[in-house]
Amino acid sequence: MDIMTGAGLVAGVIVIATMMLLGGDLEMFVSEHAAIIIFGGSFSATMIRFPLNAILHGVPLGIKYVFTMSRLSARELVDELARIAEIARKQGPVGLEKVETDEPFLAKGIRYVADGYDLEFIRDNLERDRDNFLMHLDEGSKIYRAVGDCAPAFGMVGTLIGMVQMFANMTDPSKLGPFMATALLATLYGALVANLICLPIADKLHGKLLDEETNRTLIIDGILMIRDSKSPALVREMLLAYLPEKHRHAEGEPVPA
């Protein structure tokens, strides 16, 4: 689990709630009208921007991956693929049938090699799987960014509606306070939804998309080399090129200057 996402959200809520409580109570910051204009307006605009299929795939996938991390890092994947190459070298493809891994995408590639599929079939299927996954993750990032972009704008819309209602009822002082509160809370809700939830989630998903692209491409190249009966040393050396220089050496091993 990616604890930083949860920790950030909890810390943000605590900070905002503390500031609200210091000036009164939370009840004065609750407005059904402001919530309707922010959430209803933002999601309505997002529905116009994206097709239904993208929303159905992108939103749940985004929620899942913003709170989770890859089971194996790129460095661990290199070591794992070198280990698998050693098994394939000694026992042949049949020996891979008993290999277990925590990474589902890697497990699929191992199964293809163990079942004896040809190189082109393995490459085409793994690349298609990778590209589809990255496309849906990118859709999730774009959807959350779209909501984050819309929320402050609809907060301003809510503010303008509240101001119009307030000025239209200047003769009734009892209505001025509620309308002004609605106007200000709409702006507050829009800023919170955008800057505490949607935009940070969009940025987190974009970062994870880049990590997943590297990891899955690394896995594909490793699996193809294993299918081509490359030596474990060559597999490791070729895959280390995917890592930053400082991560290419084992712990305790000196890094070349």
PDB file of C-alpha atoms in Angstrom:
ATOM      1  CA  MET A   1       0.000   0.000   0.000  1.00  0.00           C
ATOM      2  CA  ASP A   2       1.154   3.523  -0.785  1.00  0.00           C
ATOM      3  CA  ILE A   3       0.928   5.024   2.705  1.00  0.00           C
ATOM      4  CA  MET A   4       1.918   8.489   1.489  1.00  0.00           C
ATOM      5  CA  THR A   5      -1.388   8.943  -0.329  1.00  0.00           C
ATOM      6  CA  GLY A   6      -3.451   8.038   2.717  1.00  0.00           C
ATOM      7  CA  ALA A   7      -1.185   9.991   5.071  1.00  0.00           C
ATOM      8  CA  GLY A   8      -1.404  13.086   2.887  1.00  0.00           C
ATOM      9  CA  LEU A   9      -5.189  12.976   2.688  1.00  0.00           C
ATOM     10  CA  VAL A  10      -5.552  12.435   6.439  1.00  0.00           C
ATOM     11  CA  ALA A  11      -3.075  15.221   7.229  1.00  0.00           C
ATOM     12  CA  GLY A  12      -4.897  17.597   4.890  1.00  0.00           C
ATOM     13  CA  VAL A  13      -8.270  16.833   6.456  1.00  0.00           C
ATOM     14  CA  ILE A  14      -6.834  17.324   9.954  1.00  0.00           C
ATOM     15  CA  VAL A  15      -5.325  20.694   9.039  1.00  0.00           C
ATOM     16  CA  ILE A  16      -8.542  21.992   7.463  1.00  0.00           C
ATOM     17  CA  ALA A  17     -10.760  20.630  10.254  1.00  0.00           C
ATOM     18  CA  THR A  18      -8.490  22.165  12.903  1.00  0.00           C
ATOM     19  CA  MET A  19      -8.679  25.597  11.290  1.00  0.00           C
ATOM     20  CA  MET A  20     -12.462  25.317  11.081  1.00  0.00           C
ATOM     21  CA  LEU A  21     -12.811  24.294  14.721  1.00  0.00           C
ATOM     22  CA  LEU A  22     -10.589  27.129  15.894  1.00  0.00           C
ATOM     23  CA  GLY A  23     -13.115  29.617  14.565  1.00  0.00           C
ATOM     24  CA  GLY A  24     -16.338  27.886  15.626  1.00  0.00           C
ATOM     25  CA  ASP A  25     -17.740  24.488  14.679  1.00  0.00           C
ATOM     26  CA  LEU A  26     -17.867  22.292  11.595  1.00  0.00           C
ATOM     27  CA  GLU A  27     -21.607  22.696  11.130  1.00  0.00           C
ATOM     28  CA  MET A  28     -21.256  26.257   9.852  1.00  0.00           C
ATOM     29  CA  PHE A  29     -19.104  24.944   7.000  1.00  0.00           C
ATOM     30  CA  VAL A  30     -21.760  22.531   5.733  1.00  0.00           C
ATOM     31  CA  SER A  31     -23.807  23.642   2.745  1.00  0.00           C
ATOM     32  CA  GLU A  32     -25.897  21.318   0.602  1.00  0.00           C
ATOM     33  CA  HIS A  33     -26.215  23.968  -2.117  1.00  0.00           C
ATOM     34  CA  ALA A  34     -22.445  24.439  -2.375  1.00  0.00           C
ATOM     35  CA  ALA A  35     -21.888  20.661  -2.492  1.00  0.00           C
ATOM     36  CA  ILE A  36     -24.439  20.269  -5.279  1.00  0.00           C
ATOM     37  CA  ILE A  37     -22.872  22.932  -7.490  1.00  0.00           C
ATOM     38  CA  ILE A  38     -19.313  21.678  -6.925  1.00  0.00           C
ATOM     39  CA  PHE A  39     -19.782  17.927  -7.211  1.00  0.00           C
ATOM     40  CA  GLY A  40     -22.705  17.999  -9.602  1.00  0.00           C
ATOM     41  CA  GLY A  41     -21.185  20.629 -11.874  1.00  0.00           C
ATOM     42  CA  SER A  42     -17.675  19.152 -11.898  1.00  0.00           C
ATOM     43  CA  PHE A  43     -18.797  15.626 -12.673  1.00  0.00           C
ATOM     44  CA  SER A  44     -21.276  16.834 -15.283  1.00  0.00           C
ATOM     45  CA  ALA A  45     -18.519  18.711 -17.118  1.00  0.00           C
ATOM     46  CA  THR A  46     -16.231  15.671 -16.844  1.00  0.00           C
ATOM     47  CA  MET A  47     -18.930  13.464 -18.347  1.00  0.00           C
ATOM     48  CA  ILE A  48     -19.047  15.798 -21.334  1.00  0.00           C
ATOM     49  CA  ARG A  49     -15.257  15.652 -21.758  1.00  0.00           C
ATOM     50  CA  PHE A  50     -14.827  11.876 -21.651  1.00  0.00           C
ATOM     51  CA  PRO A  51     -16.703   8.884 -23.104  1.00  0.00           C
ATOM     52  CA  LEU A  52     -18.481   6.534 -20.721  1.00  0.00           C
ATOM     53  CA  ASN A  53     -16.004   3.720 -21.372  1.00  0.00           C
ATOM     54  CA  ALA A  54     -13.057   5.890 -20.297  1.00  0.00           C
ATOM     55  CA  ILE A  55     -14.808   6.928 -17.075  1.00  0.00           C
ATOM     56  CA  LEU A  56     -15.801   3.354 -16.196  1.00  0.00           C
ATOM     57  CA  HIS A  57     -12.218   2.147 -16.663  1.00  0.00           C
ATOM     58  CA  GLY A  58     -10.250   5.186 -15.548  1.00  0.00           C
ATOM     59  CA  VAL A  59     -11.948   6.151 -12.276  1.00  0.00           C
ATOM     60  CA  PRO A  60     -11.802   2.743 -10.491  1.00  0.00           C
ATOM     61  CA  LEU A  61      -8.304   2.016 -11.812  1.00  0.00           C
ATOM     62  CA  GLY A  62      -7.158   5.421 -10.590  1.00  0.00           C
ATOM     63  CA  ILE A  63      -8.589   4.840  -7.104  1.00  0.00           C
ATOM     64  CA  LYS A  64      -6.909   1.427  -6.963  1.00  0.00           C
ATOM     65  CA  TYR A  65      -3.446   2.510  -8.053  1.00  0.00           C
ATOM     66  CA  VAL A  66      -3.273   5.775  -6.162  1.00  0.00           C
ATOM     67  CA  PHE A  67      -3.357   3.741  -2.927  1.00  0.00           C
ATOM     68  CA  THR A  68      -1.143   0.848  -4.056  1.00  0.00           C
ATOM     69  CA  MET A  69       2.454   0.413  -5.141  1.00  0.00           C
ATOM     70  CA  SER A  70       4.147  -1.985  -7.543  1.00  0.00           C
ATOM     71  CA  ARG A  71       4.902  -5.281  -5.861  1.00  0.00           C
ATOM     72  CA  LEU A  72       8.464  -5.231  -7.159  1.00  0.00           C
ATOM     73  CA  SER A  73      10.747  -2.279  -7.852  1.00  0.00           C
ATOM     74  CA  ALA A  74      12.691  -2.045 -11.120  1.00  0.00           C
ATOM     75  CA  ARG A  75      15.852  -3.225  -9.353  1.00  0.00           C
ATOM     76  CA  GLU A  76      14.023  -6.194  -7.856  1.00  0.00           C
ATOM     77  CA  LEU A  77      12.587  -7.030 -11.278  1.00  0.00           C
ATOM     78  CA  VAL A  78      16.096  -7.170 -12.756  1.00  0.00           C
ATOM     79  CA  ASP A  79      17.185  -9.600 -10.031  1.00  0.00           C
ATOM     80  CA  GLU A  80      14.012 -11.648 -10.446  1.00  0.00           C
ATOM     81  CA  LEU A  81      14.399 -11.931 -14.223  1.00  0.00           C
ATOM     82  CA  ALA A  82      18.059 -12.914 -13.857  1.00  0.00           C
ATOM     83  CA  ARG A  83      16.992 -15.634 -11.423  1.00  0.00           C
ATOM     84  CA  ILE A  84      14.334 -16.872 -13.853  1.00  0.00           C
ATOM     85  CA  ALA A  85      16.872 -16.841 -16.704  1.00  0.00           C
ATOM     86  CA  GLU A  86      19.143 -19.058 -14.567  1.00  0.00           C
ATOM     87  CA  ILE A  87      16.306 -21.542 -14.047  1.00  0.00           C
ATOM     88  CA  ALA A  88      15.463 -21.561 -17.752  1.00  0.00           C
ATOM     89  CA  ARG A  89      19.142 -22.043 -18.610  1.00  0.00           C
ATOM     90  CA  LYS A  90      19.484 -25.097 -16.356  1.00  0.00           C
ATOM     91  CA  GLN A  91      16.066 -26.734 -16.650  1.00  0.00           C
ATOM     92  CA  GLY A  92      14.657 -25.395 -19.914  1.00  0.00           C
ATOM     93  CA  PRO A  93      11.151 -23.890 -20.371  1.00  0.00           C
ATOM     94  CA  VAL A  94       9.595 -26.776 -18.442  1.00  0.00           C
ATOM     95  CA  GLY A  95      11.429 -25.648 -15.315  1.00  0.00           C
ATOM     96  CA  LEU A  96       9.559 -22.327 -15.413  1.00  0.00           C
ATOM     97  CA  GLU A  97       6.220 -24.014 -14.712  1.00  0.00           C
ATOM     98  CA  LYS A  98       7.034 -24.098 -10.991  1.00  0.00           C
ATOM     99  CA  VAL A  99       8.364 -20.531 -10.803  1.00  0.00           C
ATOM    100  CA  GLU A 100       6.251 -18.245  -8.617  1.00  0.00           C
ATOM    101  CA  THR A 101       6.280 -14.447  -8.553  1.00  0.00           C
ATOM    102  CA  ASP A 102       4.268 -11.680  -6.902  1.00  0.00           C
ATOM    103  CA  GLU A 103       4.073  -9.661 -10.125  1.00  0.00           C
ATOM    104  CA  PRO A 104       1.052 -10.714 -12.281  1.00  0.00           C
ATOM    105  CA  PHE A 105       2.441  -9.255 -15.509  1.00  0.00           C
ATOM    106  CA  LEU A 106       5.712 -11.107 -15.035  1.00  0.00           C
ATOM    107  CA  ALA A 107       3.822 -14.294 -14.197  1.00  0.00           C
ATOM    108  CA  LYS A 108       1.963 -14.032 -17.514  1.00  0.00           C
ATOM    109  CA  GLY A 109       5.235 -13.726 -19.432  1.00  0.00           C
ATOM    110  CA  ILE A 110       6.721 -16.713 -17.589  1.00  0.00           C
ATOM    111  CA  ARG A 111       3.638 -18.771 -18.461  1.00  0.00           C
ATOM    112  CA  TYR A 112       3.991 -17.892 -22.140  1.00  0.00           C
ATOM    113  CA  VAL A 113       7.621 -19.052 -22.159  1.00  0.00           C
ATOM    114  CA  ALA A 114       6.826 -22.215 -20.220  1.00  0.00           C
ATOM    115  CA  ASP A 115       4.033 -23.064 -22.658  1.00  0.00           C
ATOM    116  CA  GLY A 116       6.396 -22.730 -25.586  1.00  0.00           C
ATOM    117  CA  TYR A 117       4.829 -19.796 -27.439  1.00  0.00           C
ATOM    118  CA  ASP A 118       6.967 -18.233 -30.150  1.00  0.00           C
ATOM    119  CA  LEU A 119       8.799 -14.941 -29.710  1.00  0.00           C
ATOM    120  CA  GLU A 120       6.459 -12.792 -31.786  1.00  0.00           C
ATOM    121  CA  PHE A 121       3.340 -14.062 -30.021  1.00  0.00           C
ATOM    122  CA  ILE A 122       4.850 -13.279 -26.617  1.00  0.00           C
ATOM    123  CA  ARG A 123       6.000  -9.821 -27.690  1.00  0.00           C
ATOM    124  CA  ASP A 124       2.680  -8.863 -29.292  1.00  0.00           C
ATOM    125  CA  ASN A 125       0.533 -10.026 -26.382  1.00  0.00           C
ATOM    126  CA  LEU A 126       2.661  -8.531 -23.633  1.00  0.00           C
ATOM    127  CA  GLU A 127       3.023  -5.206 -25.441  1.00  0.00           C
ATOM    128  CA  ARG A 128      -0.728  -5.070 -26.086  1.00  0.00           C
ATOM    129  CA  ASP A 129      -1.416  -5.842 -22.429  1.00  0.00           C
ATOM    130  CA  ARG A 130       1.050  -3.134 -21.328  1.00  0.00           C
ATOM    131  CA  ASP A 131      -0.350  -0.523 -23.704  1.00  0.00           C
ATOM    132  CA  ASN A 132      -3.974  -1.178 -22.675  1.00  0.00           C
ATOM    133  CA  PHE A 133      -3.088  -0.916 -18.999  1.00  0.00           C
ATOM    134  CA  LEU A 134      -1.142   2.314 -19.476  1.00  0.00           C
ATOM    135  CA  MET A 135      -3.969   3.777 -21.572  1.00  0.00           C
ATOM    136  CA  HIS A 136      -6.527   3.165 -18.809  1.00  0.00           C
ATOM    137  CA  LEU A 137      -4.173   4.526 -16.145  1.00  0.00           C
ATOM    138  CA  ASP A 138      -3.616   7.630 -18.264  1.00  0.00           C
ATOM    139  CA  GLU A 139      -7.384   8.018 -18.660  1.00  0.00           C
ATOM    140  CA  GLY A 140      -7.731   7.900 -14.883  1.00  0.00           C
ATOM    141  CA  SER A 141      -5.099  10.607 -14.468  1.00  0.00           C
ATOM    142  CA  LYS A 142      -6.795  12.825 -17.060  1.00  0.00           C
ATOM    143  CA  ILE A 143     -10.249  12.350 -15.509  1.00  0.00           C
ATOM    144  CA  TYR A 144      -9.101  13.340 -12.017  1.00  0.00           C
ATOM    145  CA  ARG A 145      -7.234  16.302 -13.472  1.00  0.00           C
ATOM    146  CA  ALA A 146     -10.385  17.341 -15.343  1.00  0.00           C
ATOM    147  CA  VAL A 147     -12.416  17.273 -12.126  1.00  0.00           C
ATOM    148  CA  GLY A 148      -9.650  19.222 -10.397  1.00  0.00           C
ATOM    149  CA  ASP A 149      -9.709  21.838 -13.147  1.00  0.00           C
ATOM    150  CA  CYS A 150     -13.517  22.146 -13.059  1.00  0.00           C
ATOM    151  CA  ALA A 151     -14.018  22.313  -9.285  1.00  0.00           C
ATOM    152  CA  PRO A 152     -12.609  25.839  -8.677  1.00  0.00           C
ATOM    153  CA  ALA A 153     -14.498  27.160 -11.710  1.00  0.00           C
ATOM    154  CA  PHE A 154     -17.766  25.755 -10.412  1.00  0.00           C
ATOM    155  CA  GLY A 155     -16.861  27.148  -6.995  1.00  0.00           C
ATOM    156  CA  MET A 156     -16.862  30.564  -8.636  1.00  0.00           C
ATOM    157  CA  VAL A 157     -20.176  29.731 -10.329  1.00  0.00           C
ATOM    158  CA  GLY A 158     -21.623  28.849  -6.919  1.00  0.00           C
ATOM    159  CA  THR A 159     -20.268  32.086  -5.508  1.00  0.00           C
ATOM    160  CA  LEU A 160     -21.904  34.117  -8.271  1.00  0.00           C
ATOM    161  CA  ILE A 161     -25.220  32.316  -7.789  1.00  0.00           C
ATOM    162  CA  GLY A 162     -25.079  33.004  -4.060  1.00  0.00           C
ATOM    163  CA  MET A 163     -24.268  36.667  -4.652  1.00  0.00           C
ATOM    164  CA  VAL A 164     -27.164  37.038  -7.097  1.00  0.00           C
ATOM    165  CA  GLN A 165     -29.531  35.455  -4.579  1.00  0.00           C
ATOM    166  CA  MET A 166     -28.195  37.695  -1.825  1.00  0.00           C
ATOM    167  CA  PHE A 167     -28.620  40.925  -3.795  1.00  0.00           C
ATOM    168  CA  ALA A 168     -32.063  39.834  -4.965  1.00  0.00           C
ATOM    169  CA  ASN A 169     -33.143  39.546  -1.323  1.00  0.00           C
ATOM    170  CA  MET A 170     -31.614  42.703   0.119  1.00  0.00           C
ATOM    171  CA  THR A 171     -35.005  43.664   1.538  1.00  0.00           C
ATOM    172  CA  ASP A 172     -34.992  40.530   3.730  1.00  0.00           C
ATOM    173  CA  PRO A 173     -31.958  40.670   6.060  1.00  0.00           C
ATOM    174  CA  SER A 174     -32.650  37.137   7.375  1.00  0.00           C
ATOM    175  CA  LYS A 175     -31.702  35.668   3.981  1.00  0.00           C
ATOM    176  CA  LEU A 176     -28.482  37.582   3.468  1.00  0.00           C
ATOM    177  CA  GLY A 177     -26.395  35.438   5.819  1.00  0.00           C
ATOM    178  CA  PRO A 178     -27.333  32.022   4.335  1.00  0.00           C
ATOM    179  CA  PHE A 179     -26.845  33.221   0.760  1.00  0.00           C
ATOM    180  CA  MET A 180     -23.460  34.758   1.577  1.00  0.00           C
ATOM    181  CA  ALA A 181     -22.403  31.548   3.330  1.00  0.00           C
ATOM    182  CA  THR A 182     -23.380  29.508   0.288  1.00  0.00           C
ATOM    183  CA  ALA A 183     -21.403  31.848  -1.953  1.00  0.00           C
ATOM    184  CA  LEU A 184     -18.235  31.567   0.127  1.00  0.00           C
ATOM    185  CA  LEU A 185     -18.539  27.838   0.821  1.00  0.00           C
ATOM    186  CA  ALA A 186     -18.841  27.058  -2.882  1.00  0.00           C
ATOM    187  CA  THR A 187     -15.417  28.627  -3.442  1.00  0.00           C
ATOM    188  CA  LEU A 188     -14.040  26.769  -0.417  1.00  0.00           C
ATOM    189  CA  TYR A 189     -15.379  23.401  -1.561  1.00  0.00           C
ATOM    190  CA  GLY A 190     -14.026  23.923  -5.075  1.00  0.00           C
ATOM    191  CA  ALA A 191     -10.544  24.759  -3.803  1.00  0.00           C
ATOM    192  CA  LEU A 192     -10.483  21.753  -1.452  1.00  0.00           C
ATOM    193  CA  VAL A 193     -11.745  19.253  -4.019  1.00  0.00           C
ATOM    194  CA  ALA A 194      -9.204  20.451  -6.575  1.00  0.00           C
ATOM    195  CA  ASN A 195      -6.086  20.989  -4.454  1.00  0.00           C
ATOM    196  CA  LEU A 196      -6.461  18.353  -1.747  1.00  0.00           C
ATOM    197  CA  ILE A 197      -8.001  15.485  -3.716  1.00  0.00           C
ATOM    198  CA  CYS A 198      -8.225  15.552  -7.508  1.00  0.00           C
ATOM    199  CA  LEU A 199      -5.061  17.304  -8.684  1.00  0.00           C
ATOM    200  CA  PRO A 200      -2.754  15.430  -6.254  1.00  0.00           C
ATOM    201  CA  ILE A 201      -4.353  12.131  -7.325  1.00  0.00           C
ATOM    202  CA  ALA A 202      -3.843  13.035 -10.990  1.00  0.00           C
ATOM    203  CA  ASP A 203      -0.154  13.812 -10.382  1.00  0.00           C
ATOM    204  CA  LYS A 204       0.326  10.609  -8.384  1.00  0.00           C
ATOM    205  CA  LEU A 205      -1.254   8.529 -11.148  1.00  0.00           C
ATOM    206  CA  HIS A 206       0.962  10.173 -13.775  1.00  0.00           C
ATOM    207  CA  GLY A 207       4.054   9.295 -11.757  1.00  0.00           C
ATOM    208  CA  LYS A 208       2.899   5.715 -11.347  1.00  0.00           C
ATOM    209  CA  LEU A 209       2.149   5.509 -15.063  1.00  0.00           C
ATOM    210  CA  LEU A 210       5.788   6.343 -15.816  1.00  0.00           C
ATOM    211  CA  ASP A 211       6.991   3.741 -13.293  1.00  0.00           C
ATOM    212  CA  GLU A 212       4.665   1.068 -14.676  1.00  0.00           C
ATOM    213  CA  GLU A 213       5.737   1.821 -18.225  1.00  0.00           C
ATOM    214  CA  THR A 214       9.386   1.300 -17.285  1.00  0.00           C
ATOM    215  CA  ASN A 215       8.705  -1.833 -15.236  1.00  0.00           C
ATOM    216  CA  ARG A 216       6.492  -3.525 -17.818  1.00  0.00           C
ATOM    217  CA  THR A 217       8.822  -2.711 -20.697  1.00  0.00           C
ATOM    218  CA  LEU A 218      11.689  -4.109 -18.618  1.00  0.00           C
ATOM    219  CA  ILE A 219       9.680  -7.291 -18.009  1.00  0.00           C
ATOM    220  CA  ILE A 220       8.877  -7.681 -21.710  1.00  0.00           C
ATOM    221  CA  ASP A 221      12.539  -7.359 -22.710  1.00  0.00           C
ATOM    222  CA  GLY A 222      13.584  -9.773 -19.973  1.00  0.00           C
ATOM    223  CA  ILE A 223      10.984 -12.374 -20.937  1.00  0.00           C
ATOM    224  CA  LEU A 224      11.973 -12.159 -24.613  1.00  0.00           C
ATOM    225  CA  MET A 225      15.629 -12.684 -23.739  1.00  0.00           C
ATOM    226  CA  ILE A 226      14.727 -15.657 -21.573  1.00  0.00           C
ATOM    227  CA  ARG A 227      12.640 -17.077 -24.429  1.00  0.00           C
ATOM    228  CA  ASP A 228      15.678 -16.559 -26.671  1.00  0.00           C
ATOM    229  CA  SER A 229      17.838 -18.547 -24.179  1.00  0.00           C
ATOM    230  CA  LYS A 230      20.121 -15.646 -23.286  1.00  0.00           C
ATOM    231  CA  SER A 231      22.504 -16.140 -20.384  1.00  0.00           C
ATOM    232  CA  PRO A 232      21.496 -14.805 -16.931  1.00  0.00           C
ATOM    233  CA  ALA A 233      24.518 -12.482 -16.915  1.00  0.00           C
ATOM    234  CA  LEU A 234      23.511 -10.972 -20.257  1.00  0.00           C
ATOM    235  CA  VAL A 235      19.890 -10.623 -19.128  1.00  0.00           C
ATOM    236  CA  ARG A 236      20.967  -8.760 -15.999  1.00  0.00           C
ATOM    237  CA  GLU A 237      23.421  -6.529 -17.851  1.00  0.00           C
ATOM    238  CA  MET A 238      20.904  -5.589 -20.536  1.00  0.00           C
ATOM    239  CA  LEU A 239      18.106  -4.852 -18.070  1.00  0.00           C
ATOM    240  CA  LEU A 240      20.278  -2.741 -15.763  1.00  0.00           C
ATOM    241  CA  ALA A 241      20.241  -0.118 -18.506  1.00  0.00           C
ATOM    242  CA  TYR A 242      16.657   0.679 -17.462  1.00  0.00           C
ATOM    243  CA  LEU A 243      17.821   1.820 -14.021  1.00  0.00           C
ATOM    244  CA  PRO A 244      19.425   5.114 -13.006  1.00  0.00           C
ATOM    245  CA  GLU A 245      23.190   4.820 -12.605  1.00  0.00           C
ATOM    246  CA  LYS A 246      23.057   4.920  -8.805  1.00  0.00           C
ATOM    247  CA  HIS A 247      20.583   1.993  -8.727  1.00  0.00           C
ATOM    248  CA  ARG A 248      22.520  -0.311 -11.056  1.00  0.00           C
ATOM    249  CA  HIS A 249      24.808  -1.674  -8.365  1.00  0.00           C
ATOM    250  CA  ALA A 250      24.029  -3.960  -5.457  1.00  0.00           C
ATOM    251  CA  GLU A 251      24.015  -2.559  -1.945  1.00  0.00           C
ATOM    252  CA  GLY A 252      27.551  -2.186  -0.677  1.00  0.00           C
ATOM    253  CA  GLU A 253      29.032  -2.351  -4.179  1.00  0.00           C
ATOM    254  CA  PRO A 254      31.030   0.779  -5.072  1.00  0.00           C
ATOM    255  CA  VAL A 255      29.480   3.002  -7.718  1.00  0.00           C
ATOM    256  CA  PRO A 256      31.901   4.006 -10.482  1.00  0.00           C
ATOM    257  CA  ALA A 257      32.786   7.689 -10.450  1.00  0.00           C
TER     258      ALA A 257
END
